[in-house]
Amino acid sequence: MDPTANLIDPMNLAESLEALRTSTISKVAEVQDLDGLATVENEAVGRESPIAAARRGLGKMPNEDRSDAGRLINEVAKQIEAIVAMRRDELQAEAQEAAITAEAIDVTVDYAEIASGRLHVIQQVTDEVCDIFVGLGYHVAEGPEAELAWYNFDALNTPLAHPARLGMDTMYVDYGDDEDGMVLRSHTSPIQARYMETNEPPVYLVAPGKAYRNDTIDASHLPVFHQIEGLAVDESITFSDLKGTLAEFARQFFGSGTRVRMRPHFFPFTEPSAELDVSCFNCDGSGSSCRVCKGVGWLEMLGCGMVDPNVFEAVGYDPDAVTGFAFGMGVERLAMVRHGIDSIRHFVDNDVRFLNQFPG
Ligand code: PHE
């Protein structure tokens, strides 16, 4: 800025102060940022400004003019400072507004999608089966996977000489003082014994969990698989209760038209024992060139039977006071039958193209 441009003429004080005031007002209005405003302010009323020069000039004035001139200078200086202050507020507000806009997050902008996991189909089927039985008044129990041989075998009427006790089928865990030893449970049935040992009848439970067998992997075997155990013990439970309960389960799980049949079987801990088949949901039991049941019309589903009195005795129940039924089903098998899955290996391959087909 030209330092003489706004020089205050002491001979023409009022006029030149007015000129400074109006020129400063228009500069203040034009200025677009706080730094520019500080410059304009400094040029008008700062230490090197015409106002400061005029104040210094007061001393040379005749006494009688001095106080009027001083008042006039101060008035204009105050007005200029007031205008600068207003503009400063304005510019600060604008700067803040701009910062808010610049830093704002647009919540409508597309974001990088984070893939979320889902329950494994085996867990989904487990939950579904348990839900069906909870709906029938059962509750859910669990037990340890490393299990004393007593619960896995002895309490379940499976004597030492039983072939299933040979290392061939069962994986033994090499620790524990128990003379019987400890195993990776070969079925979920030990949960029956554990539960009855510590709970009085009546009992209505389902118990899901992993089971372990020394099996070679093929299309229908894994050394680690999943079962769901069922147990009902009460004062007058009959074989018809067993069949009716499993028929109701089959209808809820496979569809309302599903029929069931039982074939005699053997389990050490049930007597009589049976295997339950369900009518093939794919061909409705006709069997004609059906790829799901391979033409049989029926699908083998689970093992079951009436609880053997020796089991009641082992857990401290009176076999003359209560009766009961038990069943055990393989979760992989349920899932394979339900979804037409051709190999049990798919469940553990961890191929998302397989797993994504079961969104849950
Ligand atoms: N535990 C048996 C098995 O794993 C299934 C079963 C359970 C059979 C309960 C009868 C009663 O094959």
PDB file of N, CA and C in Angstrom, residues 197-287:
ATOM      1  N   GLU A 197     -26.442 -89.702  36.621  1.00  0.00           N
ATOM      2  CA  GLU A 197     -25.720 -89.870  37.866  1.00  0.00           C
ATOM      3  C   GLU A 197     -25.937 -88.684  38.818  1.00  0.00           C
ATOM      4  N   THR A 198     -26.110 -87.510  38.248  1.00  0.00           N
ATOM      5  CA  THR A 198     -26.224 -86.321  39.096  1.00  0.00           C
ATOM      6  C   THR A 198     -27.606 -85.679  39.088  1.00  0.00           C
ATOM      7  N   ASN A 199     -28.570 -86.269  38.352  1.00  0.00           N
ATOM      8  CA  ASN A 199     -29.930 -85.702  38.323  1.00  0.00           C
ATOM      9  C   ASN A 199     -30.954 -86.803  38.537  1.00  0.00           C
ATOM     10  N   GLU A 200     -31.986 -86.484  39.310  1.00  0.00           N
ATOM     11  CA  GLU A 200     -33.066 -87.445  39.541  1.00  0.00           C
ATOM     12  C   GLU A 200     -34.000 -87.449  38.327  1.00  0.00           C
ATOM     13  N   PRO A 201     -34.697 -88.600  38.084  1.00  0.00           N
ATOM     14  CA  PRO A 201     -35.713 -88.595  37.031  1.00  0.00           C
ATOM     15  C   PRO A 201     -36.885 -87.694  37.455  1.00  0.00           C
ATOM     16  N   PRO A 202     -37.698 -87.219  36.551  1.00  0.00           N
ATOM     17  CA  PRO A 202     -37.669 -87.492  35.103  1.00  0.00           C
ATOM     18  C   PRO A 202     -36.550 -86.747  34.377  1.00  0.00           C
ATOM     19  N   VAL A 203     -36.129 -87.328  33.221  1.00  0.00           N
ATOM     20  CA  VAL A 203     -35.081 -86.740  32.384  1.00  0.00           C
ATOM     21  C   VAL A 203     -35.600 -86.632  30.952  1.00  0.00           C
ATOM     22  N   TYR A 204     -35.456 -85.455  30.379  1.00  0.00           N
ATOM     23  CA  TYR A 204     -35.743 -85.279  28.944  1.00  0.00           C
ATOM     24  C   TYR A 204     -34.637 -84.395  28.390  1.00  0.00           C
ATOM     25  N   LEU A 205     -33.631 -85.022  27.756  1.00  0.00           N
ATOM     26  CA  LEU A 205     -32.508 -84.196  27.298  1.00  0.00           C
ATOM     27  C   LEU A 205     -32.057 -84.550  25.887  1.00  0.00           C
ATOM     28  N   VAL A 206     -31.502 -83.568  25.205  1.00  0.00           N
ATOM     29  CA  VAL A 206     -30.717 -83.797  23.984  1.00  0.00           C
ATOM     30  C   VAL A 206     -29.318 -83.273  24.260  1.00  0.00           C
ATOM     31  N   ALA A 207     -28.314 -83.994  23.731  1.00  0.00           N
ATOM     32  CA  ALA A 207     -26.922 -83.636  24.029  1.00  0.00           C
ATOM     33  C   ALA A 207     -26.101 -83.683  22.754  1.00  0.00           C
ATOM     34  N   PRO A 208     -25.812 -82.531  22.173  1.00  0.00           N
ATOM     35  CA  PRO A 208     -24.997 -82.488  20.943  1.00  0.00           C
ATOM     36  C   PRO A 208     -23.507 -82.464  21.273  1.00  0.00           C
ATOM     37  N   GLY A 209     -22.688 -82.941  20.344  1.00  0.00           N
ATOM     38  CA  GLY A 209     -21.243 -82.823  20.559  1.00  0.00           C
ATOM     39  C   GLY A 209     -20.437 -83.651  19.577  1.00  0.00           C
ATOM     40  N   LYS A 210     -19.110 -83.501  19.680  1.00  0.00           N
ATOM     41  CA  LYS A 210     -18.206 -84.242  18.809  1.00  0.00           C
ATOM     42  C   LYS A 210     -18.013 -85.664  19.325  1.00  0.00           C
ATOM     43  N   ALA A 211     -17.778 -86.586  18.392  1.00  0.00           N
ATOM     44  CA  ALA A 211     -17.422 -87.957  18.758  1.00  0.00           C
ATOM     45  C   ALA A 211     -16.214 -88.358  17.916  1.00  0.00           C
ATOM     46  N   TYR A 212     -15.426 -89.307  18.440  1.00  0.00           N
ATOM     47  CA  TYR A 212     -14.128 -89.645  17.819  1.00  0.00           C
ATOM     48  C   TYR A 212     -14.042 -91.151  17.608  1.00  0.00           C
ATOM     49  N   ARG A 213     -13.648 -91.570  16.414  1.00  0.00           N
ATOM     50  CA  ARG A 213     -13.418 -92.993  16.173  1.00  0.00           C
ATOM     51  C   ARG A 213     -12.212 -93.181  15.279  1.00  0.00           C
ATOM     52  N   ASN A 214     -11.534 -94.275  15.494  1.00  0.00           N
ATOM     53  CA  ASN A 214     -10.332 -94.553  14.714  1.00  0.00           C
ATOM     54  C   ASN A 214     -10.725 -95.097  13.346  1.00  0.00           C
ATOM     55  N   ASP A 215     -11.394 -94.255  12.574  1.00  0.00           N
ATOM     56  CA  ASP A 215     -11.863 -94.646  11.244  1.00  0.00           C
ATOM     57  C   ASP A 215     -11.000 -94.003  10.172  1.00  0.00           C
ATOM     58  N   THR A 216     -10.816 -94.748   9.083  1.00  0.00           N
ATOM     59  CA  THR A 216     -10.128 -94.167   7.935  1.00  0.00           C
ATOM     60  C   THR A 216     -11.124 -93.282   7.189  1.00  0.00           C
ATOM     61  N   ILE A 217     -10.641 -92.127   6.741  1.00  0.00           N
ATOM     62  CA  ILE A 217     -11.531 -91.189   6.048  1.00  0.00           C
ATOM     63  C   ILE A 217     -11.956 -91.768   4.703  1.00  0.00           C
ATOM     64  N   ASP A 218     -13.270 -91.781   4.487  1.00  0.00           N
ATOM     65  CA  ASP A 218     -13.790 -92.082   3.150  1.00  0.00           C
ATOM     66  C   ASP A 218     -15.057 -91.239   2.961  1.00  0.00           C
ATOM     67  N   ALA A 219     -15.862 -91.583   1.968  1.00  0.00           N
ATOM     68  CA  ALA A 219     -16.999 -90.720   1.639  1.00  0.00           C
ATOM     69  C   ALA A 219     -18.032 -90.643   2.766  1.00  0.00           C
ATOM     70  N   SER A 220     -18.013 -91.626   3.693  1.00  0.00           N
ATOM     71  CA  SER A 220     -19.013 -91.578   4.760  1.00  0.00           C
ATOM     72  C   SER A 220     -18.413 -91.660   6.162  1.00  0.00           C
ATOM     73  N   HIS A 221     -17.080 -91.591   6.282  1.00  0.00           N
ATOM     74  CA  HIS A 221     -16.451 -91.649   7.610  1.00  0.00           C
ATOM     75  C   HIS A 221     -15.441 -90.533   7.825  1.00  0.00           C
ATOM     76  N   LEU A 222     -15.510 -89.945   9.006  1.00  0.00           N
ATOM     77  CA  LEU A 222     -14.474 -89.021   9.480  1.00  0.00           C
ATOM     78  C   LEU A 222     -14.101 -89.465  10.884  1.00  0.00           C
ATOM     79  N   PRO A 223     -12.837 -89.337  11.267  1.00  0.00           N
ATOM     80  CA  PRO A 223     -12.462 -89.718  12.638  1.00  0.00           C
ATOM     81  C   PRO A 223     -13.058 -88.780  13.694  1.00  0.00           C
ATOM     82  N   VAL A 224     -13.422 -87.588  13.294  1.00  0.00           N
ATOM     83  CA  VAL A 224     -14.113 -86.670  14.202  1.00  0.00           C
ATOM     84  C   VAL A 224     -15.426 -86.300  13.546  1.00  0.00           C
ATOM     85  N   PHE A 225     -16.531 -86.578  14.215  1.00  0.00           N
ATOM     86  CA  PHE A 225     -17.840 -86.261  13.638  1.00  0.00           C
ATOM     87  C   PHE A 225     -18.749 -85.776  14.765  1.00  0.00           C
ATOM     88  N   HIS A 226     -20.001 -85.571  14.446  1.00  0.00           N
ATOM     89  CA  HIS A 226     -20.913 -84.979  15.437  1.00  0.00           C
ATOM     90  C   HIS A 226     -22.138 -85.850  15.630  1.00  0.00           C
ATOM     91  N   GLN A 227     -22.561 -85.924  16.883  1.00  0.00           N
ATOM     92  CA  GLN A 227     -23.775 -86.674  17.191  1.00  0.00           C
ATOM     93  C   GLN A 227     -24.707 -85.819  18.035  1.00  0.00           C
ATOM     94  N   ILE A 228     -25.956 -86.214  18.049  1.00  0.00           N
ATOM     95  CA  ILE A 228     -26.890 -85.648  19.013  1.00  0.00           C
ATOM     96  C   ILE A 228     -27.540 -86.820  19.739  1.00  0.00           C
ATOM     97  N   GLU A 229     -27.366 -86.835  21.040  1.00  0.00           N
ATOM     98  CA  GLU A 229     -27.903 -87.883  21.884  1.00  0.00           C
ATOM     99  C   GLU A 229     -29.272 -87.438  22.388  1.00  0.00           C
ATOM    100  N   GLY A 230     -30.155 -88.405  22.590  1.00  0.00           N
ATOM    101  CA  GLY A 230     -31.442 -88.078  23.204  1.00  0.00           C
ATOM    102  C   GLY A 230     -31.713 -89.066  24.323  1.00  0.00           C
ATOM    103  N   LEU A 231     -32.348 -88.592  25.388  1.00  0.00           N
ATOM    104  CA  LEU A 231     -32.667 -89.482  26.506  1.00  0.00           C
ATOM    105  C   LEU A 231     -33.942 -89.009  27.168  1.00  0.00           C
ATOM    106  N   ALA A 232     -34.865 -89.960  27.362  1.00  0.00           N
ATOM    107  CA  ALA A 232     -36.097 -89.661  28.098  1.00  0.00           C
ATOM    108  C   ALA A 232     -36.281 -90.746  29.146  1.00  0.00           C
ATOM    109  N   VAL A 233     -36.372 -90.357  30.398  1.00  0.00           N
ATOM    110  CA  VAL A 233     -36.585 -91.322  31.494  1.00  0.00           C
ATOM    111  C   VAL A 233     -37.719 -90.799  32.358  1.00  0.00           C
ATOM    112  N   ASP A 234     -38.697 -91.681  32.584  1.00  0.00           N
ATOM    113  CA  ASP A 234     -39.850 -91.248  33.391  1.00  0.00           C
ATOM    114  C   ASP A 234     -40.530 -92.503  33.919  1.00  0.00           C
ATOM    115  N   GLU A 235     -41.700 -92.345  34.528  1.00  0.00           N
ATOM    116  CA  GLU A 235     -42.284 -93.500  35.206  1.00  0.00           C
ATOM    117  C   GLU A 235     -42.862 -94.565  34.280  1.00  0.00           C
ATOM    118  N   SER A 236     -43.416 -94.170  33.140  1.00  0.00           N
ATOM    119  CA  SER A 236     -44.017 -95.216  32.307  1.00  0.00           C
ATOM    120  C   SER A 236     -43.765 -94.967  30.827  1.00  0.00           C
ATOM    121  N   ILE A 237     -42.504 -94.800  30.484  1.00  0.00           N
ATOM    122  CA  ILE A 237     -42.161 -94.560  29.079  1.00  0.00           C
ATOM    123  C   ILE A 237     -42.128 -95.890  28.330  1.00  0.00           C
ATOM    124  N   THR A 238     -42.728 -95.897  27.145  1.00  0.00           N
ATOM    125  CA  THR A 238     -42.809 -97.137  26.372  1.00  0.00           C
ATOM    126  C   THR A 238     -42.115 -96.984  25.020  1.00  0.00           C
ATOM    127  N   PHE A 239     -42.022 -98.111  24.336  1.00  0.00           N
ATOM    128  CA  PHE A 239     -41.420 -98.110  23.003  1.00  0.00           C
ATOM    129  C   PHE A 239     -42.246 -97.249  22.041  1.00  0.00           C
ATOM    130  N   SER A 240     -43.585 -97.182  22.264  1.00  0.00           N
ATOM    131  CA  SER A 240     -44.417 -96.328  21.379  1.00  0.00           C
ATOM    132  C   SER A 240     -44.060 -94.864  21.556  1.00  0.00           C
ATOM    133  N   ASP A 241     -43.697 -94.481  22.806  1.00  0.00           N
ATOM    134  CA  ASP A 241     -43.263 -93.089  23.015  1.00  0.00           C
ATOM    135  C   ASP A 241     -42.016 -92.807  22.190  1.00  0.00           C
ATOM    136  N   LEU A 242     -41.103 -93.779  22.174  1.00  0.00           N
ATOM    137  CA  LEU A 242     -39.882 -93.625  21.389  1.00  0.00           C
ATOM    138  C   LEU A 242     -40.221 -93.433  19.916  1.00  0.00           C
ATOM    139  N   LYS A 243     -41.053 -94.330  19.388  1.00  0.00           N
ATOM    140  CA  LYS A 243     -41.361 -94.252  17.963  1.00  0.00           C
ATOM    141  C   LYS A 243     -42.128 -92.967  17.629  1.00  0.00           C
ATOM    142  N   GLY A 244     -43.088 -92.623  18.494  1.00  0.00           N
ATOM    143  CA  GLY A 244     -43.880 -91.403  18.245  1.00  0.00           C
ATOM    144  C   GLY A 244     -43.014 -90.151  18.292  1.00  0.00           C
ATOM    145  N   THR A 245     -42.084 -90.124  19.250  1.00  0.00           N
ATOM    146  CA  THR A 245     -41.211 -88.953  19.378  1.00  0.00           C
ATOM    147  C   THR A 245     -40.319 -88.805  18.150  1.00  0.00           C
ATOM    148  N   LEU A 246     -39.730 -89.938  17.710  1.00  0.00           N
ATOM    149  CA  LEU A 246     -38.831 -89.869  16.552  1.00  0.00           C
ATOM    150  C   LEU A 246     -39.609 -89.588  15.266  1.00  0.00           C
ATOM    151  N   ALA A 247     -40.841 -90.084  15.175  1.00  0.00           N
ATOM    152  CA  ALA A 247     -41.666 -89.795  13.995  1.00  0.00           C
ATOM    153  C   ALA A 247     -41.975 -88.301  13.926  1.00  0.00           C
ATOM    154  N   GLU A 248     -42.271 -87.722  15.083  1.00  0.00           N
ATOM    155  CA  GLU A 248     -42.551 -86.283  15.118  1.00  0.00           C
ATOM    156  C   GLU A 248     -41.295 -85.492  14.732  1.00  0.00           C
ATOM    157  N   PHE A 249     -40.154 -85.926  15.270  1.00  0.00           N
ATOM    158  CA  PHE A 249     -38.894 -85.267  14.894  1.00  0.00           C
ATOM    159  C   PHE A 249     -38.675 -85.346  13.380  1.00  0.00           C
ATOM    160  N   ALA A 250     -38.860 -86.561  12.805  1.00  0.00           N
ATOM    161  CA  ALA A 250     -38.623 -86.757  11.370  1.00  0.00           C
ATOM    162  C   ALA A 250     -39.539 -85.855  10.537  1.00  0.00           C
ATOM    163  N   ARG A 251     -40.798 -85.716  10.974  1.00  0.00           N
ATOM    164  CA  ARG A 251     -41.723 -84.850  10.220  1.00  0.00           C
ATOM    165  C   ARG A 251     -41.280 -83.395  10.281  1.00  0.00           C
ATOM    166  N   GLN A 252     -40.817 -82.970  11.453  1.00  0.00           N
ATOM    167  CA  GLN A 252     -40.399 -81.570  11.557  1.00  0.00           C
ATOM    168  C   GLN A 252     -39.106 -81.323  10.789  1.00  0.00           C
ATOM    169  N   PHE A 253     -38.208 -82.312  10.795  1.00  0.00           N
ATOM    170  CA  PHE A 253     -36.901 -82.077  10.165  1.00  0.00           C
ATOM    171  C   PHE A 253     -36.930 -82.308   8.661  1.00  0.00           C
ATOM    172  N   PHE A 254     -37.641 -83.393   8.214  1.00  0.00           N
ATOM    173  CA  PHE A 254     -37.609 -83.749   6.789  1.00  0.00           C
ATOM    174  C   PHE A 254     -38.864 -83.345   6.030  1.00  0.00           C
ATOM    175  N   GLY A 255     -39.926 -82.962   6.723  1.00  0.00           N
ATOM    176  CA  GLY A 255     -41.162 -82.606   6.038  1.00  0.00           C
ATOM    177  C   GLY A 255     -42.333 -83.407   6.575  1.00  0.00           C
ATOM    178  N   SER A 256     -43.537 -82.808   6.503  1.00  0.00           N
ATOM    179  CA  SER A 256     -44.698 -83.362   7.212  1.00  0.00           C
ATOM    180  C   SER A 256     -45.152 -84.713   6.670  1.00  0.00           C
ATOM    181  N   GLY A 257     -44.770 -85.044   5.413  1.00  0.00           N
ATOM    182  CA  GLY A 257     -45.202 -86.329   4.859  1.00  0.00           C
ATOM    183  C   GLY A 257     -44.271 -87.493   5.204  1.00  0.00           C
ATOM    184  N   THR A 258     -43.229 -87.236   5.969  1.00  0.00           N
ATOM    185  CA  THR A 258     -42.203 -88.256   6.232  1.00  0.00           C
ATOM    186  C   THR A 258     -42.751 -89.403   7.089  1.00  0.00           C
ATOM    187  N   ARG A 259     -42.462 -90.651   6.669  1.00  0.00           N
ATOM    188  CA  ARG A 259     -42.834 -91.827   7.463  1.00  0.00           C
ATOM    189  C   ARG A 259     -41.574 -92.434   8.064  1.00  0.00           C
ATOM    190  N   VAL A 260     -41.742 -93.178   9.142  1.00  0.00           N
ATOM    191  CA  VAL A 260     -40.576 -93.818   9.755  1.00  0.00           C
ATOM    192  C   VAL A 260     -40.819 -95.326   9.865  1.00  0.00           C
ATOM    193  N   ARG A 261     -39.730 -96.086   9.892  1.00  0.00           N
ATOM    194  CA  ARG A 261     -39.836 -97.516  10.187  1.00  0.00           C
ATOM    195  C   ARG A 261     -38.657 -97.892  11.079  1.00  0.00           C
ATOM    196  N   MET A 262     -38.837 -98.969  11.848  1.00  0.00           N
ATOM    197  CA  MET A 262     -37.767 -99.409  12.733  1.00  0.00           C
ATOM    198  C   MET A 262     -37.345-100.817  12.363  1.00  0.00           C
ATOM    199  N   ARG A 263     -36.026-101.037  12.405  1.00  0.00           N
ATOM    200  CA  ARG A 263     -35.470-102.366  12.181  1.00  0.00           C
ATOM    201  C   ARG A 263     -34.748-102.792  13.436  1.00  0.00           C
ATOM    202  N   PRO A 264     -34.866-104.073  13.834  1.00  0.00           N
ATOM    203  CA  PRO A 264     -34.171-104.539  15.034  1.00  0.00           C
ATOM    204  C   PRO A 264     -32.662-104.341  14.885  1.00  0.00           C
ATOM    205  N   HIS A 265     -32.003-104.020  15.981  1.00  0.00           N
ATOM    206  CA  HIS A 265     -30.565-103.794  15.949  1.00  0.00           C
ATOM    207  C   HIS A 265     -30.014-104.174  17.312  1.00  0.00           C
ATOM    208  N   PHE A 266     -28.729-103.953  17.522  1.00  0.00           N
ATOM    209  CA  PHE A 266     -28.174-104.198  18.858  1.00  0.00           C
ATOM    210  C   PHE A 266     -27.313-103.027  19.307  1.00  0.00           C
ATOM    211  N   PHE A 267     -27.569-102.542  20.501  1.00  0.00           N
ATOM    212  CA  PHE A 267     -26.647-101.658  21.219  1.00  0.00           C
ATOM    213  C   PHE A 267     -26.541-102.181  22.633  1.00  0.00           C
ATOM    214  N   PRO A 268     -25.358-102.136  23.234  1.00  0.00           N
ATOM    215  CA  PRO A 268     -25.203-102.696  24.578  1.00  0.00           C
ATOM    216  C   PRO A 268     -26.078-101.999  25.618  1.00  0.00           C
ATOM    217  N   PHE A 269     -26.369-100.710  25.405  1.00  0.00           N
ATOM    218  CA  PHE A 269     -27.026 -99.907  26.436  1.00  0.00           C
ATOM    219  C   PHE A 269     -28.514 -99.731  26.232  1.00  0.00           C
ATOM    220  N   THR A 270     -29.070-100.367  25.168  1.00  0.00           N
ATOM    221  CA  THR A 270     -30.532-100.339  24.999  1.00  0.00           C
ATOM    222  C   THR A 270     -31.029-101.748  24.736  1.00  0.00           C
ATOM    223  N   GLU A 271     -32.246-102.020  25.208  1.00  0.00           N
ATOM    224  CA  GLU A 271     -32.851-103.342  24.997  1.00  0.00           C
ATOM    225  C   GLU A 271     -34.363-103.223  25.108  1.00  0.00           C
ATOM    226  N   PRO A 272     -35.133-103.429  24.066  1.00  0.00           N
ATOM    227  CA  PRO A 272     -34.657-103.726  22.713  1.00  0.00           C
ATOM    228  C   PRO A 272     -34.033-102.501  22.047  1.00  0.00           C
ATOM    229  N   SER A 273     -33.266-102.765  20.979  1.00  0.00           N
ATOM    230  CA  SER A 273     -32.624-101.690  20.216  1.00  0.00           C
ATOM    231  C   SER A 273     -33.139-101.703  18.782  1.00  0.00           C
ATOM    232  N   ALA A 274     -33.026-100.582  18.124  1.00  0.00           N
ATOM    233  CA  ALA A 274     -33.518-100.499  16.748  1.00  0.00           C
ATOM    234  C   ALA A 274     -32.734 -99.458  15.971  1.00  0.00           C
ATOM    235  N   GLU A 275     -32.819 -99.582  14.675  1.00  0.00           N
ATOM    236  CA  GLU A 275     -32.387 -98.481  13.817  1.00  0.00           C
ATOM    237  C   GLU A 275     -33.627 -97.891  13.182  1.00  0.00           C
ATOM    238  N   LEU A 276     -33.623 -96.577  13.085  1.00  0.00           N
ATOM    239  CA  LEU A 276     -34.775 -95.881  12.530  1.00  0.00           C
ATOM    240  C   LEU A 276     -34.464 -95.436  11.111  1.00  0.00           C
ATOM    241  N   ASP A 277     -35.360 -95.767  10.181  1.00  0.00           N
ATOM    242  CA  ASP A 277     -35.249 -95.273   8.810  1.00  0.00           C
ATOM    243  C   ASP A 277     -36.357 -94.251   8.573  1.00  0.00           C
ATOM    244  N   VAL A 278     -36.084 -93.280   7.731  1.00  0.00           N
ATOM    245  CA  VAL A 278     -37.148 -92.354   7.318  1.00  0.00           C
ATOM    246  C   VAL A 278     -37.409 -92.552   5.831  1.00  0.00           C
ATOM    247  N   SER A 279     -38.680 -92.355   5.419  1.00  0.00           N
ATOM    248  CA  SER A 279     -38.993 -92.486   3.995  1.00  0.00           C
ATOM    249  C   SER A 279     -38.214 -91.417   3.240  1.00  0.00           C
ATOM    250  N   CYS A 280     -37.705 -91.794   2.063  1.00  0.00           N
ATOM    251  CA  CYS A 280     -36.862 -90.871   1.300  1.00  0.00           C
ATOM    252  C   CYS A 280     -37.676 -89.653   0.875  1.00  0.00           C
ATOM    253  N   PHE A 281     -37.202 -88.484   1.269  1.00  0.00           N
ATOM    254  CA  PHE A 281     -37.940 -87.256   0.948  1.00  0.00           C
ATOM    255  C   PHE A 281     -37.866 -86.943  -0.536  1.00  0.00           C
ATOM    256  N   ASN A 282     -36.879 -87.524  -1.216  1.00  0.00           N
ATOM    257  CA  ASN A 282     -36.685 -87.218  -2.639  1.00  0.00           C
ATOM    258  C   ASN A 282     -37.681 -87.965  -3.514  1.00  0.00           C
ATOM    259  N   CYS A 283     -37.855 -89.290  -3.268  1.00  0.00           N
ATOM    260  CA  CYS A 283     -38.759 -90.085  -4.111  1.00  0.00           C
ATOM    261  C   CYS A 283     -40.017 -90.455  -3.343  1.00  0.00           C
ATOM    262  N   ASP A 284     -40.170 -89.905  -2.138  1.00  0.00           N
ATOM    263  CA  ASP A 284     -41.304 -90.184  -1.265  1.00  0.00           C
ATOM    264  C   ASP A 284     -41.442 -91.677  -0.988  1.00  0.00           C
ATOM    265  N   GLY A 285     -40.324 -92.389  -0.935  1.00  0.00           N
ATOM    266  CA  GLY A 285     -40.349 -93.795  -0.555  1.00  0.00           C
ATOM    267  C   GLY A 285     -40.547 -94.751  -1.715  1.00  0.00           C
ATOM    268  N   SER A 286     -40.784 -94.225  -2.927  1.00  0.00           N
ATOM    269  CA  SER A 286     -41.035 -95.127  -4.057  1.00  0.00           C
ATOM    270  C   SER A 286     -39.739 -95.828  -4.485  1.00  0.00           C
ATOM    271  N   GLY A 287     -38.619 -95.165  -4.320  1.00  0.00           N
ATOM    272  CA  GLY A 287     -37.337 -95.782  -4.623  1.00  0.00           C
ATOM    273  C   GLY A 287     -36.959 -95.797  -6.084  1.00  0.00           C
TER     274      GLY A 287
END
